[in-house]
Coordinates of C-alpha atoms in Angstrom, one line a residue:
M1 CA 55.4 5.7 28.0
K2 CA 52.9 5.2 26.0
H3 CA 49.9 5.1 27.5
K4 CA 45.8 5.2 26.5
P5 CA 43.7 8.6 25.8
L6 CA 41.8 9.8 29.0
P7 CA 38.8 9.9 28.3
I8 CA 37.6 13.3 29.2
G9 CA 34.5 14.3 28.6
V10 CA 33.9 11.4 26.5
E11 CA 30.2 10.1 27.1
D12 CA 29.3 7.5 24.2
F13 CA 30.9 4.3 25.1
K14 CA 31.6 3.1 21.8
R15 CA 33.0 5.8 20.9
L16 CA 35.1 5.2 24.4
V17 CA 35.7 1.8 23.0
D18 CA 36.1 2.1 19.3
N19 CA 38.8 4.6 20.0
E20 CA 40.9 3.2 22.7
Y21 CA 40.4 5.1 25.4
Y22 CA 41.2 4.5 29.4
F23 CA 38.6 2.8 30.5
V24 CA 37.4 1.6 33.9
D25 CA 35.4 -0.8 33.3
K26 CA 31.7 -0.6 35.6
T27 CA 30.1 -3.3 33.4
L28 CA 29.0 -5.3 35.9
M29 CA 26.7 -2.6 37.0
I30 CA 24.3 -4.5 34.3
K31 CA 24.7 -7.9 35.7
E32 CA 23.5 -6.5 39.3
L33 CA 21.1 -4.3 37.4
L34 CA 19.2 -7.6 35.9
E35 CA 19.6 -9.8 39.0
N36 CA 17.8 -6.7 40.8
K37 CA 14.4 -6.7 39.1
E38 CA 13.2 -3.1 39.0
T39 CA 10.9 -2.1 37.2
V40 CA 11.8 1.1 37.4
N41 CA 15.3 2.1 39.2
L42 CA 16.9 6.3 39.5
F43 CA 20.6 6.5 40.6
T44 CA 20.7 10.0 42.1
R45 CA 24.6 11.5 42.5
P46 CA 26.5 14.4 41.9
R47 CA 27.2 16.2 38.4
R48 CA 30.2 15.1 36.0
F49 CA 30.5 11.6 38.5
G50 CA 29.7 9.0 34.9
K51 CA 25.8 8.7 35.0
T52 CA 25.8 9.5 31.2
L53 CA 28.5 6.9 30.4
N54 CA 27.2 4.7 32.3
M55 CA 23.6 5.4 30.6
S56 CA 25.4 4.9 27.3
M57 CA 26.7 2.0 27.9
L58 CA 23.1 0.7 29.1
Q59 CA 22.2 1.1 25.7
R60 CA 24.9 -0.1 23.5
F61 CA 24.4 -3.2 25.8
F62 CA 21.0 -4.0 25.8
E63 CA 19.6 -2.1 22.5
A64 CA 18.5 -4.7 19.0
T65 CA 20.7 -2.4 16.2
E66 CA 21.3 -3.7 13.0
K67 CA 25.2 -4.8 13.4
S68 CA 25.9 -5.7 16.9
N69 CA 27.8 -4.1 19.6
A70 CA 28.5 -7.3 21.7
Y71 CA 32.1 -6.8 21.0
L72 CA 32.4 -3.9 22.6
F73 CA 31.8 -5.8 25.6
D74 CA 34.7 -8.1 25.0
G75 CA 37.1 -8.6 28.0
L76 CA 35.6 -6.4 30.1
K77 CA 34.0 -7.7 33.3
I78 CA 30.2 -8.6 32.1
A79 CA 31.7 -10.5 29.3
A80 CA 32.8 -13.5 32.5
Y81 CA 28.4 -14.4 32.9
P82 CA 27.7 -15.6 29.6
E83 CA 23.9 -15.7 31.1
Y84 CA 24.0 -12.5 31.6
M85 CA 25.2 -11.7 28.1
A86 CA 22.9 -13.3 27.0
Y87 CA 20.7 -10.6 27.2
Q88 CA 23.0 -8.0 24.9
G89 CA 20.8 -6.6 22.3
Q90 CA 17.9 -7.9 22.8
Y91 CA 16.1 -5.3 23.2
P92 CA 14.5 -1.3 22.1
V93 CA 15.3 1.2 23.2
I94 CA 14.2 4.1 24.4
S95 CA 16.9 7.1 25.4
I96 CA 16.4 10.4 26.0
S97 CA 18.5 12.6 27.7
L98 CA 17.1 16.2 29.2
K99 CA 20.4 18.1 30.0
S100 CA 19.5 20.2 26.7
M101 CA 16.6 21.9 28.2
K102 CA 18.6 23.9 30.2
R103 CA 17.4 27.1 28.7
A104 CA 16.5 30.9 29.8
S105 CA 12.8 30.3 29.6
Y106 CA 10.0 27.8 30.0
Q107 CA 9.4 28.8 26.0
E108 CA 12.7 27.9 25.0
A109 CA 12.9 24.7 27.5
Y110 CA 9.5 23.3 25.9
F111 CA 10.8 23.8 22.0
E112 CA 13.9 21.6 23.3
Y113 CA 11.7 19.2 24.5
V114 CA 9.8 18.7 20.9
K115 CA 13.0 19.0 19.2
L116 CA 14.6 15.8 21.4
L117 CA 11.5 13.6 21.0
S118 CA 11.8 14.2 17.5
D119 CA 15.3 12.9 17.1
E120 CA 14.5 10.2 19.1
F121 CA 11.4 9.4 16.8
E122 CA 13.9 10.1 13.9
R123 CA 15.8 7.2 15.1
H124 CA 13.3 4.3 15.6
E125 CA 11.7 5.2 12.2
I126 CA 11.5 1.8 11.3
I127 CA 8.7 1.6 13.3
L128 CA 7.0 3.4 9.6
Q129 CA 8.0 1.0 8.1
S130 CA 6.3 -1.7 10.1
D131 CA 3.1 -3.6 9.5
L132 CA 2.1 -4.6 13.3
V133 CA 1.8 -1.2 13.9
S134 CA -1.5 -0.1 13.2
E135 CA -2.0 3.6 10.8
E136 CA -3.3 6.3 13.5
D137 CA -0.3 5.0 15.7
K138 CA 1.9 6.3 12.3
L139 CA 0.6 9.1 11.4
E140 CA 0.7 10.8 15.3
F141 CA 4.2 9.1 16.1
Q142 CA 4.7 10.9 12.1
K143 CA 3.1 14.4 14.0
I144 CA 5.7 13.9 17.0
K145 CA 8.5 13.3 14.3
K146 CA 8.0 16.4 12.4
R147 CA 7.5 19.0 15.3
I148 CA 4.6 19.5 14.6
A149 CA 1.9 17.8 17.2
E150 CA -0.9 19.0 19.8
P151 CA 1.3 19.8 23.2
K152 CA -0.9 16.6 24.9
E153 CA -0.3 14.2 21.8
Y154 CA 3.8 14.6 23.2
N155 CA 3.0 14.2 26.6
S156 CA 1.8 10.6 25.9
A157 CA 5.3 10.4 22.9
V158 CA 7.3 8.7 25.0
K159 CA 4.2 5.5 26.0
L160 CA 3.4 6.0 22.3
L161 CA 7.1 5.4 21.2
S162 CA 7.4 2.0 23.8
K163 CA 3.8 0.3 22.2
C164 CA 5.6 1.2 18.8
L165 CA 8.8 -1.0 19.9
Q166 CA 6.9 -3.1 21.7
K167 CA 5.1 -4.4 18.0
V168 CA 7.3 -4.3 15.8
Y169 CA 10.8 -6.1 18.4
Q170 CA 8.0 -8.2 19.9
K171 CA 9.4 -7.1 23.2
N172 CA 9.3 -4.8 26.1
V173 CA 10.6 -1.4 26.2
I174 CA 14.0 -0.2 28.2
I175 CA 13.5 3.5 29.0
L176 CA 16.5 5.1 30.0
I177 CA 15.8 9.1 30.4
D178 CA 19.3 11.0 31.8
E179 CA 19.6 13.6 33.8
Y180 CA 15.7 14.4 34.4
D181 CA 16.4 16.6 37.1
V182 CA 18.4 19.7 34.9
P183 CA 15.4 21.6 33.7
L184 CA 14.4 20.9 36.9
E185 CA 17.2 22.8 39.1
N186 CA 17.4 25.5 35.9
A187 CA 14.1 26.3 36.5
Y188 CA 14.5 27.0 39.9
H189 CA 16.8 28.7 39.2
E190 CA 15.3 31.2 36.1
G191 CA 11.8 31.0 38.4
F192 CA 9.5 28.8 35.7
Y193 CA 9.6 25.7 38.3
D194 CA 5.9 24.7 38.5
D195 CA 5.7 24.4 34.9
M196 CA 8.6 22.4 34.4
T197 CA 7.5 20.5 37.1
N198 CA 4.4 20.1 35.0
L199 CA 5.8 19.4 32.0
I200 CA 8.0 16.2 33.1
R201 CA 5.0 14.6 35.9
S202 CA 3.0 14.9 32.3
C203 CA 5.8 13.5 29.6
F204 CA 6.6 10.9 32.0
E205 CA 4.7 9.7 34.3
S206 CA 2.2 8.1 31.7
A207 CA 5.8 6.1 30.2
L208 CA 6.1 4.6 33.9
K209 CA 3.7 4.6 35.7
T210 CA 1.1 2.9 33.5
N211 CA 2.6 1.5 30.6
P212 CA 2.3 -2.8 29.3
S213 CA 4.6 -2.5 27.0
L214 CA 7.5 -1.8 29.7
E215 CA 10.5 -3.6 30.8
F216 CA 12.5 -1.6 32.6
A217 CA 13.3 1.7 33.2
V218 CA 16.6 3.6 34.3
L219 CA 16.7 7.5 35.1
T220 CA 20.1 9.2 36.4
G221 CA 19.7 13.1 38.5
C222 CA 20.8 14.4 41.1
L223 CA 17.6 14.7 43.9
R224 CA 15.6 12.0 44.0
V225 CA 12.1 11.7 42.6
S226 CA 9.7 13.4 44.5
R227 CA 6.2 11.6 44.1
E228 CA 4.6 14.2 45.5
S229 CA 5.3 16.5 42.6
I230 CA 6.9 14.2 40.1
F231 CA 5.4 10.6 39.9
T232 CA 2.0 10.5 41.6
G233 CA 1.5 7.7 42.5
L234 CA 4.3 6.2 41.5
N235 CA 4.8 2.6 43.4
N236 CA 7.3 0.7 41.3
L237 CA 9.8 3.6 41.8
K238 CA 14.1 2.7 43.4
T239 CA 15.5 5.2 44.0
Y240 CA 19.4 4.8 44.9
S241 CA 20.8 7.7 46.6
I242 CA 24.5 8.2 47.6
T243 CA 23.3 7.0 51.7
K244 CA 22.7 3.8 49.5
N245 CA 24.8 1.2 49.5
K246 CA 23.7 -0.5 46.6
F247 CA 25.7 0.5 43.5
S248 CA 27.5 2.4 45.1
Q249 CA 30.4 1.6 43.3
Y250 CA 29.2 2.4 39.9
F251 CA 30.1 6.1 39.7
G252 CA 32.8 8.2 40.9
F253 CA 36.1 5.9 41.6
T254 CA 37.1 3.3 44.0
Q255 CA 40.1 2.9 45.9
E256 CA 41.2 0.4 44.3
E257 CA 40.5 1.6 40.7
M258 CA 42.7 4.9 42.0
K259 CA 45.0 2.5 42.0
E260 CA 45.4 0.9 39.6
I261 CA 45.1 4.2 37.3
L262 CA 47.6 5.8 38.5
Q263 CA 50.2 2.6 38.4
A264 CA 49.0 2.6 34.4
F265 CA 49.3 6.5 34.2
S266 CA 52.8 5.9 36.6
L267 CA 52.1 8.4 39.0
E268 CA 51.5 7.0 41.9
Q269 CA 53.5 9.5 43.9
Y270 CA 51.2 12.0 43.2
A271 CA 48.1 9.6 45.4
G272 CA 48.4 11.8 48.3
T273 CA 47.8 15.2 47.1
I274 CA 45.1 13.9 44.9
A275 CA 43.4 11.8 47.4
K276 CA 43.2 15.6 49.6
W277 CA 42.1 16.9 46.3
Y278 CA 39.3 15.2 45.2
D279 CA 38.8 12.0 47.6
G280 CA 36.2 12.1 50.6
Y281 CA 33.5 10.9 49.7
R282 CA 31.2 8.5 50.2
F283 CA 28.6 6.5 48.4
G284 CA 26.9 3.4 51.2
L285 CA 29.9 2.6 52.6
T286 CA 32.1 3.0 49.9
E287 CA 35.1 5.4 49.6
I288 CA 34.6 7.6 45.9
Y289 CA 36.9 10.0 44.0
N290 CA 35.9 12.9 42.0
P291 CA 36.7 11.1 38.5
W292 CA 35.7 14.4 36.8
S293 CA 38.4 15.9 38.3
V294 CA 40.8 12.9 38.6
L295 CA 40.6 12.4 35.3
N296 CA 41.7 16.3 34.6
C297 CA 44.2 16.4 37.0
I298 CA 46.2 13.6 35.5
D299 CA 46.1 15.0 32.3
S300 CA 47.6 17.9 33.4
Y301 CA 50.2 15.8 36.2
L302 CA 51.3 14.6 32.1
Q303 CA 51.5 17.6 30.4
N304 CA 53.8 18.6 33.1
D305 CA 51.5 21.3 33.5
M306 CA 53.0 24.4 36.5
V307 CA 49.9 23.0 38.7
A308 CA 47.9 19.8 38.5
C309 CA 45.8 20.0 41.3
E310 CA 42.8 23.0 40.6
P311 CA 39.3 22.9 41.4
Y312 CA 38.1 21.5 38.3
W313 CA 34.6 20.4 39.0
S314 CA 33.7 24.3 39.8
N315 CA 34.1 24.6 36.2
T316 CA 31.4 22.3 35.0
S317 CA 28.9 22.4 38.1
S318 CA 26.0 25.3 38.9
N319 CA 27.2 26.4 42.3
R320 CA 24.8 28.9 41.9
I321 CA 23.0 27.0 44.9
V322 CA 25.6 27.5 47.1
K323 CA 25.8 30.7 46.4
R324 CA 22.1 31.5 47.6
L325 CA 22.6 29.7 50.4
I326 CA 25.6 32.6 51.5
E327 CA 23.5 35.3 50.1
E328 CA 19.5 33.8 51.5
S329 CA 21.1 32.0 55.3
N330 CA 20.0 33.2 58.7
E331 CA 22.9 33.6 61.1
R332 CA 22.2 29.5 62.3
T333 CA 23.0 28.4 59.1
K334 CA 25.7 31.0 58.2
S335 CA 27.7 30.3 61.5
M336 CA 27.3 26.7 59.5
V337 CA 28.9 27.3 57.1
E338 CA 31.5 29.1 58.8
E339 CA 31.7 25.7 60.6
L340 CA 32.6 23.9 57.8
I341 CA 34.8 25.4 56.2
N342 CA 36.8 25.6 59.4
G343 CA 36.9 22.2 59.6
T344 CA 33.8 21.0 61.9
P345 CA 31.3 19.3 60.8
I346 CA 27.9 20.2 61.5
H347 CA 25.3 17.8 62.8
T348 CA 21.4 17.3 61.6
Q349 CA 19.3 15.6 59.7
I350 CA 18.9 14.6 56.1
F351 CA 15.6 14.7 54.0
E352 CA 16.0 12.3 51.0
D353 CA 12.5 14.0 49.7
V354 CA 14.5 17.4 49.4
T355 CA 13.5 18.9 45.9
Y356 CA 14.8 22.2 43.8
G357 CA 10.9 23.6 44.8
T358 CA 10.8 22.2 48.7
I359 CA 15.2 24.2 49.5
D360 CA 12.4 27.9 49.8
V361 CA 10.0 25.8 53.0
N362 CA 12.6 24.5 55.6
Q363 CA 15.7 26.5 55.6
D364 CA 17.5 22.7 57.1
Y365 CA 16.9 21.2 53.7
I366 CA 19.8 23.1 52.2
W367 CA 22.1 20.7 53.7
S368 CA 19.8 17.3 52.2
F369 CA 20.4 18.9 48.7
L370 CA 24.0 19.9 49.3
L371 CA 24.8 16.0 50.3
F372 CA 23.1 14.9 47.4
T373 CA 25.1 17.8 44.9
G374 CA 27.4 16.4 45.9
Y375 CA 29.0 19.5 48.6
L376 CA 29.1 17.3 51.5
K377 CA 29.5 14.3 53.0
I378 CA 28.7 12.1 55.9
I379 CA 31.0 11.2 58.9
S380 CA 28.8 9.2 60.8
C381 CA 25.3 9.4 62.6
E382 CA 23.3 8.4 64.8
T383 CA 19.7 7.3 65.6
I384 CA 17.5 9.0 67.9
G385 CA 14.5 8.1 69.0
D386 CA 12.8 7.5 65.8
E387 CA 14.8 10.6 64.1
T388 CA 19.1 10.2 62.8
Y389 CA 21.2 13.0 62.7
Y390 CA 24.4 12.4 60.6
D391 CA 28.1 14.4 60.9
M392 CA 28.8 15.9 58.0
V393 CA 32.2 18.0 56.6
I394 CA 33.3 19.0 53.3
P395 CA 34.9 16.6 51.0
N396 CA 38.1 17.6 50.0
V397 CA 40.7 20.3 49.3
E398 CA 38.1 20.6 45.8
I399 CA 35.4 21.7 47.6
K400 CA 36.4 24.0 50.0
S401 CA 37.6 25.5 47.2
I402 CA 34.5 26.2 46.0
Y403 CA 33.1 27.5 49.6
K404 CA 35.4 29.9 50.1
N405 CA 35.7 31.8 46.1
T406 CA 31.5 31.3 46.3
I407 CA 31.7 34.1 49.6
R408 CA 34.3 36.0 48.2
S409 CA 31.9 36.7 45.3
W410 CA 29.8 37.3 47.7
F411 CA 31.2 39.7 49.4
I412 CA 32.0 41.5 46.7
D413 CA 28.7 42.0 45.4
H414 CA 27.0 42.5 48.5
I415 CA 29.9 45.4 49.8
N416 CA 29.2 46.3 46.4
R417 CA 25.9 47.8 46.8
D418 CA 26.3 49.2 50.3
S419 CA 28.3 52.4 51.2
R420 CA 31.9 52.0 52.3
T421 CA 32.5 55.5 52.0
D422 CA 32.8 55.9 56.4
I423 CA 35.3 53.1 56.1
L424 CA 37.6 54.8 53.5
E425 CA 37.0 58.3 55.7
S426 CA 38.2 56.4 59.2
V427 CA 41.6 54.8 57.3
I428 CA 42.8 57.8 55.9
H429 CA 42.3 60.1 59.0
A430 CA 43.1 56.9 61.2
D431 CA 39.8 57.5 63.0
A432 CA 40.7 54.4 64.7
E433 CA 37.6 54.2 67.1
K434 CA 35.2 55.2 64.5
L435 CA 37.5 52.3 62.1
E436 CA 37.2 49.9 65.0
D437 CA 33.0 50.2 64.8
L438 CA 32.6 49.5 61.2
L439 CA 34.6 46.6 60.8
C440 CA 32.9 45.0 63.7
T441 CA 29.9 45.1 62.0
W442 CA 31.0 43.9 58.1
L443 CA 32.3 41.0 60.5
T444 CA 29.0 40.5 61.9
N445 CA 27.5 40.3 59.1
T446 CA 29.3 38.3 56.4
I447 CA 30.6 34.5 56.6
S448 CA 34.6 34.3 57.7
C449 CA 37.1 32.1 56.7
F450 CA 38.7 31.3 59.7
D451 CA 41.0 28.7 58.1
E452 CA 43.0 31.4 55.7
Q453 CA 44.1 34.1 59.6
E454 CA 45.7 37.0 57.9
N455 CA 44.4 36.3 54.4
Y456 CA 41.3 36.3 55.0
Y457 CA 40.9 39.7 57.2
H458 CA 43.6 41.2 54.7
G459 CA 41.2 40.4 51.8
F460 CA 38.4 41.5 54.1
V461 CA 39.4 44.7 54.7
T462 CA 41.0 45.0 50.4
G463 CA 37.4 44.8 49.6
L464 CA 35.8 47.4 51.6
V465 CA 38.6 50.0 50.2
S466 CA 38.5 49.0 46.9
G467 CA 37.2 50.7 43.9
F468 CA 36.7 54.4 45.1
N469 CA 37.6 56.8 42.4
G470 CA 40.4 59.3 43.2
Y471 CA 42.2 56.3 45.2
M472 CA 44.2 53.6 44.9
V473 CA 45.1 50.5 47.1
V474 CA 48.2 48.7 47.1
S475 CA 48.9 45.6 49.1
N476 CA 51.3 43.6 50.3
R477 CA 54.3 45.4 48.6
E478 CA 57.7 46.6 49.6
S479 CA 58.6 49.5 51.8
G480 CA 61.2 51.2 53.6
N481 CA 63.1 47.9 55.2
G482 CA 60.3 45.4 54.4
R483 CA 56.4 44.8 52.7
F484 CA 53.3 46.5 54.3
D485 CA 50.1 44.7 54.8
L486 CA 47.6 47.3 52.9
V487 CA 48.5 51.1 51.5
V488 CA 45.4 53.5 50.7
K489 CA 46.5 56.6 48.9
Q490 CA 44.8 58.6 46.8
R491 CA 45.7 59.1 43.2
S492 CA 46.5 62.5 41.9
R493 CA 46.7 64.5 44.3
W494 CA 49.6 63.3 46.7
H495 CA 46.8 64.5 49.9
H496 CA 46.4 61.4 52.3
A497 CA 48.1 58.2 52.7
A498 CA 47.3 55.0 55.2
I499 CA 49.6 52.3 55.7
L500 CA 47.3 49.3 57.6
E501 CA 49.1 46.3 59.0
F502 CA 46.9 43.2 60.0
K503 CA 47.5 40.8 63.0
V504 CA 46.1 37.9 63.8
V505 CA 45.2 36.6 67.8
E506 CA 43.6 33.2 68.8
K507 CA 42.9 35.2 72.0
Y508 CA 40.7 37.8 72.6
N509 CA 43.4 39.2 75.9
Q510 CA 46.1 39.7 73.0
M511 CA 44.3 42.1 70.7
T512 CA 45.2 45.3 72.5
K513 CA 49.5 44.0 71.8
A514 CA 48.8 43.1 68.1
C515 CA 48.2 46.5 67.2
E516 CA 50.9 48.4 69.4
D517 CA 53.5 45.2 67.9
A518 CA 51.8 46.3 64.5
L519 CA 52.2 49.8 64.6
K520 CA 55.7 49.2 66.6
Q521 CA 56.8 47.5 63.3
I522 CA 54.9 50.3 60.7
E523 CA 58.0 52.3 62.6
E524 CA 61.1 49.8 62.7
K525 CA 60.4 48.9 59.3
D526 CA 59.7 52.6 58.3
Y527 CA 56.3 51.2 56.0
E528 CA 56.3 55.0 54.8
A529 CA 59.1 55.4 53.2
S530 CA 58.1 54.8 49.9
L531 CA 54.9 57.6 50.9
R532 CA 57.7 60.2 51.8
D533 CA 59.3 59.7 48.2
E534 CA 56.0 59.9 46.2
Q535 CA 56.0 63.7 49.1
Y536 CA 52.3 62.3 50.2
E537 CA 51.8 64.9 53.0
N538 CA 49.6 63.2 55.8
I539 CA 50.2 59.8 56.2
A540 CA 48.3 57.7 58.7
K541 CA 49.3 54.4 60.1
L542 CA 47.1 51.7 61.7
G543 CA 47.6 48.3 63.4
I544 CA 44.3 46.6 63.0
C545 CA 44.0 43.4 65.0
F546 CA 41.6 40.2 64.2
C547 CA 40.1 37.1 67.1
Q548 CA 37.4 35.6 64.9
K549 CA 35.0 38.4 64.1
R550 CA 36.4 40.2 66.8
C551 CA 38.3 44.0 65.6
R552 CA 40.6 46.3 67.6
V553 CA 42.9 49.5 65.9
R554 CA 44.7 51.2 67.5
S555 CA 45.9 54.7 65.2
G556 CA 49.8 55.2 65.2
G557 CA 48.4 59.0 64.3
V558 CA 49.5 61.0 61.5
D559 CA 52.6 61.9 59.9
H560 CA 52.5 65.4 57.9
F561 CA 55.2 66.2 55.4
D562 CA 56.2 70.0 54.5
Y563 CA 57.1 69.3 51.0

């Protein structure tokens, strides 16, 4: 059965319709926006949840063009409302995306900003042919288009363009600013946040705050605009975050839309698996699926790939903030991350005004940031006095995998900076008491993924004993009558080797017996057989048991062989 192509990565509404991609109809957002009558609208959603496509839809609907775009909306939901279709193609539109300003330095980001302004001015060259625009404004227009303007002229460029367009079309202007906070997030990580904040403020404040040529504006980003840091005194701003119910169904896929998508591609049997991986978001009162991951997953099913459900979103969104959280976390934060990974809700307040610049001010702000950027979801709330507290969990399997993988990479980076020689020596010489102390110290100082049980601890110890010159670490190999957990052995001298068998228990009083069972297993299954065949002279045997952040080690001694 032939299906419509999937619009993976397609963010131009016209291209999507013209090329007959599969389309989830969000056009009633236009109706609601017109009914709303707000001057400046900010929609905050996580990355890859359809913000850019919706902005393209708005541009194609409202912008006055030489060739009408009305046909793009034939048969779509908005077409059922002729009173709103009357607005199609009636306004000059300024459309700017700040995605390209993600650069390594402020100078590079500023250059990119100058370029995108030049491109937008060039798109509106009709201004230069109009007798309604003054020669003075045309001269300044030309300087910005040619990228030879002074910095102060770029600061008021959007307002100038609005003024000129209003004169040419005799109608106020619609301003669309997509991903306004991408350069702010990048600047936060790269170390020039204050400079970028000043640039964004100076460039857009006049266009949105004191602009008589403005009909209305729409901004998108992950976080809300902080009036104190970005648009001081912007009293006409209305923010629609993920905690608000209005417009909640227009970003991401709703439950009903998911049902229609799966039916369209004959994949209904995978509904439960897809929900487990990519459902779980809640915008206002609406249950939402991650659209980017859903489309990629459906494509994998249609291609008969071996594995369809993967963490697609983690490959497109910056996880640097999660890594920073883990690296800089205090004991309380570390404990809360562990609770989240293990499925336990965290209980905390939400701060709507959190910005990249305020994350370091208060450790509690990080949970608000993770919520608004898609790494947490609200499941309930309660108001105590004048304060509201929220219970939040990790939304789905995909996001949990991001936490786990970030923790693993942080752990590997962290242990590579520390001396682990004592651990290796304790293993090779079967010094159970010393090894137990060292492992307990490491467990206390790192973040655990208890829900992985033995796999987590296996990887934990493997990381600690790996990377030493002259030694090899072998995991889960057959030897004797079974498969050992871990073997550490010298590469070329064949003097020393060690067999490690792991156990995980739920209660502390079970740990000693579990260690003895591990040693017994090593003997009964003759795990040292392959090492004897390789003629290792000294083979240590260790039974290691874990219970959350506690560890117990028992040694079976060292067998000595004289070949």
